[in-house]
Coordinates of C-alpha atoms in Angstrom, one line a residue:
M1 CA 99.2 -173.4 -100.5
F2 CA 95.9 -173.9 -98.6
D3 CA 95.6 -174.2 -94.8
E4 CA 92.5 -176.1 -93.9
G5 CA 92.3 -174.2 -90.7
R6 CA 91.5 -177.3 -88.5
P7 CA 90.9 -176.5 -84.9
M8 CA 94.0 -176.6 -82.8
A9 CA 94.8 -176.5 -79.1
V10 CA 95.4 -172.8 -79.1
P11 CA 94.1 -170.3 -76.5
P12 CA 91.0 -168.4 -77.4
P13 CA 91.2 -164.7 -78.2
P14 CA 92.0 -162.8 -75.0
D15 CA 88.7 -160.9 -75.0
D16 CA 85.1 -161.3 -76.2
A17 CA 85.9 -160.6 -79.8
L18 CA 83.4 -163.2 -81.1
S19 CA 80.6 -162.1 -78.8
Y20 CA 77.8 -159.7 -79.9
E21 CA 79.3 -157.0 -77.7
G22 CA 82.8 -157.6 -79.0
L23 CA 81.7 -157.5 -82.7
E24 CA 79.7 -154.3 -82.0
R25 CA 82.8 -152.6 -80.7
L26 CA 85.0 -153.8 -83.5
F27 CA 82.7 -152.7 -86.3
A28 CA 80.8 -149.8 -84.6
S29 CA 81.7 -147.3 -87.3
L30 CA 80.3 -149.5 -90.0
N31 CA 76.7 -149.4 -88.8
Q32 CA 75.9 -146.2 -90.8
A33 CA 77.4 -147.4 -94.0
S34 CA 75.3 -147.6 -97.2
G35 CA 77.4 -150.7 -98.1
I36 CA 80.7 -152.2 -97.2
V37 CA 83.4 -153.6 -99.5
A38 CA 85.7 -156.0 -97.7
A39 CA 89.1 -156.6 -99.4
V40 CA 89.9 -160.3 -99.0
S41 CA 93.0 -162.0 -100.5
G42 CA 92.4 -165.3 -98.7
G43 CA 95.3 -165.0 -96.3
P44 CA 94.7 -165.5 -92.5
D45 CA 94.3 -161.8 -91.8
S46 CA 91.6 -161.0 -94.4
T47 CA 90.0 -164.4 -93.9
A48 CA 89.5 -163.6 -90.2
L49 CA 88.1 -160.2 -91.2
M50 CA 85.6 -161.8 -93.6
H51 CA 84.4 -164.3 -91.0
L52 CA 84.1 -161.6 -88.3
L53 CA 82.1 -159.4 -90.6
A54 CA 79.8 -162.4 -91.4
L55 CA 79.3 -163.0 -87.7
W56 CA 78.6 -159.3 -87.1
R57 CA 76.2 -159.1 -90.0
A58 CA 74.3 -162.2 -88.8
A59 CA 73.8 -160.6 -85.4
G60 CA 71.5 -157.8 -86.5
L61 CA 70.3 -155.5 -89.2
R62 CA 73.5 -154.5 -90.9
P63 CA 74.5 -152.8 -94.2
P64 CA 75.3 -155.1 -97.1
V65 CA 78.8 -156.6 -97.1
L66 CA 80.5 -157.3 -100.4
V67 CA 83.7 -159.3 -100.6
A68 CA 86.2 -158.4 -103.3
T69 CA 89.5 -160.0 -104.3
I70 CA 92.0 -158.3 -106.5
D71 CA 93.9 -160.5 -109.0
H72 CA 97.0 -158.5 -109.7
G73 CA 98.0 -160.8 -112.6
L74 CA 101.4 -161.3 -111.0
R75 CA 101.2 -165.0 -109.9
P76 CA 99.5 -167.9 -111.7
D77 CA 98.1 -169.2 -108.3
A78 CA 96.1 -165.9 -107.8
V79 CA 93.2 -167.2 -110.0
E80 CA 92.8 -170.3 -107.8
E81 CA 93.1 -168.2 -104.6
A82 CA 90.4 -165.8 -105.8
A83 CA 88.1 -168.8 -106.6
F84 CA 88.8 -170.1 -103.1
V85 CA 87.8 -166.8 -101.5
A86 CA 84.6 -166.8 -103.7
S87 CA 83.7 -170.2 -102.4
E88 CA 84.4 -169.3 -98.7
A89 CA 82.4 -166.0 -99.1
G90 CA 79.5 -167.8 -100.7
A91 CA 79.4 -170.3 -97.8
L92 CA 79.0 -167.3 -95.5
G93 CA 76.3 -165.8 -97.6
L94 CA 78.4 -162.9 -98.8
P95 CA 78.5 -161.9 -102.4
H96 CA 82.0 -162.0 -104.0
R97 CA 83.7 -160.5 -107.0
T98 CA 87.2 -161.0 -108.4
I99 CA 88.6 -157.9 -110.0
A100 CA 91.6 -158.2 -112.3
W101 CA 94.3 -155.6 -112.6
M102 CA 94.7 -155.3 -116.4
G103 CA 97.3 -153.7 -118.5
D104 CA 101.1 -153.5 -118.5
K105 CA 102.9 -153.8 -115.1
P106 CA 105.9 -151.6 -114.2
A107 CA 109.4 -153.1 -114.2
T108 CA 110.2 -151.4 -110.9
G109 CA 108.2 -150.3 -107.9
I110 CA 105.7 -153.1 -108.5
Q111 CA 104.4 -153.3 -104.9
E112 CA 103.6 -149.6 -104.8
A113 CA 102.0 -149.8 -108.2
A114 CA 100.0 -152.8 -107.2
R115 CA 98.8 -151.1 -104.0
E116 CA 97.6 -148.0 -106.0
A117 CA 95.9 -150.2 -108.5
R118 CA 94.3 -152.3 -105.8
Y119 CA 92.7 -149.3 -104.0
R120 CA 91.6 -147.8 -107.3
L121 CA 89.9 -151.0 -108.4
L122 CA 88.3 -151.5 -105.0
A123 CA 87.0 -147.9 -104.9
D124 CA 85.5 -148.3 -108.4
H125 CA 83.7 -151.4 -107.4
A126 CA 82.4 -149.8 -104.2
H127 CA 81.1 -146.7 -106.0
A128 CA 79.4 -148.9 -108.6
A129 CA 77.8 -151.0 -105.9
G130 CA 76.7 -147.9 -103.9
A131 CA 78.9 -148.7 -101.0
S132 CA 80.3 -146.0 -98.8
H133 CA 82.9 -147.9 -96.8
L134 CA 86.0 -150.0 -97.6
V135 CA 87.4 -152.4 -95.0
T136 CA 90.9 -153.9 -95.1
A137 CA 92.6 -156.3 -92.7
H138 CA 95.7 -154.3 -91.8
T139 CA 97.1 -155.4 -88.4
L140 CA 99.3 -154.2 -85.6
D141 CA 102.3 -155.9 -87.3
D142 CA 101.5 -154.1 -90.6
Q143 CA 101.4 -150.8 -88.7
A144 CA 104.8 -151.5 -87.1
E145 CA 106.4 -152.4 -90.5
T146 CA 104.9 -149.3 -92.1
V147 CA 106.4 -147.0 -89.5
M148 CA 109.8 -148.6 -89.9
M149 CA 109.7 -148.4 -93.7
R150 CA 108.6 -144.8 -93.6
L151 CA 111.3 -143.9 -91.1
A152 CA 113.9 -145.5 -93.4
R153 CA 112.6 -143.3 -96.3
G154 CA 112.9 -140.1 -94.3
S155 CA 109.2 -139.5 -93.8
G156 CA 108.0 -136.6 -91.7
L157 CA 105.6 -136.8 -88.8
S158 CA 102.7 -137.4 -91.1
G159 CA 104.3 -140.6 -92.4
L160 CA 105.5 -141.7 -89.0
A161 CA 101.9 -141.5 -87.7
G162 CA 101.4 -144.7 -89.7
M163 CA 98.1 -145.9 -90.9
R164 CA 94.9 -144.4 -89.5
R165 CA 92.1 -146.7 -88.3
E166 CA 89.8 -144.6 -90.4
T167 CA 90.6 -142.3 -93.3
E168 CA 89.2 -141.0 -96.6
R169 CA 90.2 -142.8 -99.8
H170 CA 88.8 -142.2 -103.3
G171 CA 85.6 -140.8 -101.8
L172 CA 85.1 -143.8 -99.4
V173 CA 85.6 -144.2 -95.7
H174 CA 88.5 -146.6 -95.4
V175 CA 88.3 -148.6 -92.1
R176 CA 91.0 -150.8 -90.6
P177 CA 89.2 -152.4 -87.7
L178 CA 92.0 -155.0 -86.9
L179 CA 94.8 -152.4 -86.7
G180 CA 95.3 -153.2 -83.0
W181 CA 95.3 -157.0 -83.5
P182 CA 98.6 -158.9 -83.9
K183 CA 98.9 -161.2 -86.9
A184 CA 99.5 -164.2 -84.6
R185 CA 96.2 -163.6 -82.9
L186 CA 94.3 -163.7 -86.2
L187 CA 96.2 -166.8 -87.3
D188 CA 95.3 -168.5 -84.0
L189 CA 91.7 -167.4 -84.5
C190 CA 91.5 -168.9 -88.0
R191 CA 92.9 -172.2 -86.8
S192 CA 90.9 -172.5 -83.6
Q193 CA 87.7 -171.7 -85.5
G194 CA 88.5 -173.9 -88.5
W195 CA 88.5 -171.0 -90.9
R196 CA 90.4 -172.1 -94.0
F197 CA 92.9 -169.7 -95.6
V198 CA 95.7 -169.6 -98.2
E199 CA 99.4 -169.0 -97.9
D200 CA 100.7 -166.3 -100.3
P201 CA 104.3 -167.3 -101.3
S202 CA 105.1 -163.6 -102.1
N203 CA 104.9 -162.9 -98.4
A204 CA 108.3 -164.7 -98.1
N205 CA 109.9 -163.1 -101.2
A206 CA 112.8 -161.0 -100.1
L207 CA 112.7 -159.0 -103.3
Y208 CA 109.9 -157.0 -101.6
A209 CA 110.9 -154.3 -99.1
R210 CA 108.1 -155.1 -96.7
V211 CA 109.1 -158.8 -96.6
R212 CA 112.7 -157.8 -95.7
W213 CA 111.4 -155.5 -92.9
R214 CA 109.2 -158.3 -91.7
G215 CA 112.3 -160.4 -91.3
L216 CA 114.0 -157.7 -89.2
M217 CA 111.1 -157.2 -86.8
P218 CA 112.1 -160.1 -84.5
L219 CA 115.6 -158.6 -84.1
L220 CA 114.1 -155.2 -83.2
A221 CA 111.6 -156.8 -80.8
A222 CA 114.5 -158.5 -79.0
E223 CA 115.9 -155.0 -78.3
G224 CA 112.5 -153.8 -77.0
L225 CA 111.2 -152.2 -80.3
D226 CA 108.3 -154.6 -80.8
A227 CA 105.1 -154.1 -82.9
T228 CA 103.1 -152.8 -79.8
R229 CA 105.7 -150.1 -79.0
L230 CA 106.0 -149.0 -82.6
A231 CA 102.2 -148.8 -82.9
R232 CA 102.1 -146.8 -79.7
F233 CA 104.7 -144.5 -81.1
A234 CA 102.6 -144.0 -84.2
E235 CA 99.6 -143.1 -82.0
R236 CA 101.6 -140.4 -80.2
V237 CA 102.9 -139.0 -83.5
A238 CA 99.4 -138.9 -84.8
R239 CA 98.3 -136.8 -81.8
A240 CA 101.2 -134.4 -82.3
E241 CA 100.4 -134.3 -86.0
E242 CA 96.8 -133.3 -85.3
A243 CA 97.8 -130.5 -82.9
L244 CA 100.4 -129.1 -85.3
D245 CA 97.9 -129.2 -88.2
L246 CA 95.4 -127.3 -86.2
K247 CA 97.9 -124.6 -85.3
A248 CA 98.9 -124.3 -88.9
Q249 CA 95.3 -123.9 -90.0
E250 CA 94.9 -121.1 -87.4
A251 CA 98.0 -119.4 -88.7
L252 CA 96.9 -119.7 -92.3
E253 CA 93.6 -118.1 -91.4
R254 CA 95.4 -115.2 -89.6
A255 CA 97.4 -114.7 -92.8
G256 CA 94.3 -113.6 -94.6
L257 CA 93.9 -116.6 -96.9
S258 CA 92.0 -115.6 -100.0
G259 CA 90.7 -117.5 -102.9
E260 CA 89.1 -120.9 -103.1
G261 CA 90.9 -123.4 -105.3
S262 CA 93.4 -121.7 -107.7
P263 CA 94.8 -119.2 -107.5
L264 CA 95.2 -119.0 -103.7
A265 CA 97.0 -116.2 -101.8
F266 CA 98.0 -115.3 -98.3
D267 CA 100.3 -112.9 -96.3
G268 CA 103.7 -114.6 -96.5
S269 CA 105.0 -113.0 -93.3
I270 CA 103.3 -115.8 -91.4
L271 CA 106.0 -118.2 -92.8
A272 CA 108.7 -116.1 -91.1
S273 CA 107.0 -115.4 -87.8
E274 CA 105.9 -119.0 -87.1
P275 CA 108.2 -121.9 -86.1
F276 CA 109.5 -123.8 -89.1
E277 CA 107.3 -126.8 -88.6
I278 CA 104.2 -124.6 -88.5
A279 CA 105.4 -122.7 -91.5
L280 CA 105.9 -126.0 -93.4
R281 CA 102.4 -127.0 -92.6
V282 CA 101.0 -123.6 -93.7
L283 CA 102.6 -124.1 -97.1
E284 CA 101.4 -127.7 -97.3
Q285 CA 97.8 -126.7 -96.4
A286 CA 97.9 -123.9 -98.9
L287 CA 99.1 -126.2 -101.6
I288 CA 96.3 -128.6 -100.8
G289 CA 93.8 -125.7 -100.7
A290 CA 94.9 -124.7 -104.2
G291 CA 94.0 -128.2 -105.5
L292 CA 97.4 -129.8 -105.5
G293 CA 97.9 -133.4 -104.3
L294 CA 100.9 -133.9 -102.1
E295 CA 100.8 -137.8 -102.0
N296 CA 103.8 -138.2 -104.3
S297 CA 105.7 -135.0 -103.3
R298 CA 109.0 -135.3 -101.4
L299 CA 109.0 -133.6 -98.0
N300 CA 112.5 -132.2 -98.5
R301 CA 111.4 -130.3 -101.6
I302 CA 108.6 -128.6 -99.7
E303 CA 111.0 -127.9 -96.8
A304 CA 113.4 -126.3 -99.2
G305 CA 110.6 -124.2 -100.5
V306 CA 109.8 -122.9 -97.0
E307 CA 113.4 -122.1 -96.4
R308 CA 113.6 -120.1 -99.7
L309 CA 110.5 -118.2 -98.8
R310 CA 111.7 -117.3 -95.4
E311 CA 115.0 -116.1 -96.8
A312 CA 113.3 -114.0 -99.5
L313 CA 110.9 -112.5 -96.9
G314 CA 113.9 -111.6 -94.7
A315 CA 115.6 -109.9 -97.6
G316 CA 112.4 -108.2 -98.9
E317 CA 112.9 -109.8 -102.3
P318 CA 110.4 -111.4 -104.7
L319 CA 110.6 -115.1 -105.4
S320 CA 109.1 -117.6 -107.8
F321 CA 109.6 -121.4 -107.8
T322 CA 107.8 -124.6 -108.5
V323 CA 107.1 -127.4 -106.0
A324 CA 104.6 -130.3 -105.8
G325 CA 103.1 -129.3 -109.2
A326 CA 102.5 -125.7 -108.1
L327 CA 103.9 -122.4 -109.1
V328 CA 104.6 -120.4 -105.9
R329 CA 105.2 -116.6 -106.2
L330 CA 106.2 -114.2 -103.5
D331 CA 105.8 -110.5 -104.5
R332 CA 107.6 -107.5 -103.0
A333 CA 104.6 -106.8 -100.8
G334 CA 105.2 -110.1 -99.1
R335 CA 102.1 -111.9 -100.5
V336 CA 102.3 -115.5 -101.6
T337 CA 100.3 -116.7 -104.5
I338 CA 99.8 -120.4 -105.4
R339 CA 98.5 -121.8 -108.6
P340 CA 99.0 -125.1 -110.6
E341 CA 102.3 -125.2 -112.4
P342 CA 101.9 -124.6 -116.2
P343 CA 102.2 -127.9 -118.1
R344 CA 105.1 -126.5 -120.2
R345 CA 107.2 -125.9 -117.1
R346 CA 106.4 -129.1 -115.3
G347 CA 109.5 -131.1 -114.4
R348 CA 112.0 -128.2 -114.8

């Protein structure tokens, strides 16, 4: 369904978002980019982002902005929507490309699989075009939903910090300039400015977890737990996360970390002498330092690994176990060695 975005009697944005100064603040971190890929689906959020980027680019000498739409191959309307975005981008003088997610689709976990495929395809396109930055239209409401979903899954502090405004992804700088903007504000902006957009019916499909959480948000807001407070909570968690990671890094350095990549070793006594949360982060940082990716690792398994190491250290006994794709060994001298788990043992 297409919304023509005709001007309506809605209040203007509460600040100078469309002024030169407002656009400069919004996209300040993009000035040094070699190129920018903007992910645009055609919905009001990403449509507003595309128009704001076009206004910003027209106001001065800017890096090239490339618009990309991912066709996940999950809805027949996606082809028409991608063509709509291509037309709108062309009218703004922005090059556009539709990228199809090819191959078989999983029977379960389709949203997560689609998300991973989307970022991979966007990154491939950006690298091929020589772009250094990826921009997406995540909003304040998206942040609140993400925090609640991760809380329900039992995430640790890292997950509850929500999405970062800037992060590294597939060798790109991933920027979310609208992370502090409510969706309603972007919708009003599109309609007041006459920016056309599309309505994605999957956003109302209760089969998807995020849609179900979106339906619960008004009930939470009525009790005071609105998007603004959840986003503020995520900011505070992110600050605590940063401080704890720094303390864990200092502890790992004191533990005499040796080796670059695999194998990696350090004095395991630091795991027993530090508070549990710091010990947990020491092991996580060591695993990452050994070249292991923790994106799909369950926090409770790493927590259990720290508990086992602390118990073995207290008893003066050696220990060997696998976690997050790594083989972790504690010898009788109390030294921990980490290397990738041998393929023949993976999954045991």
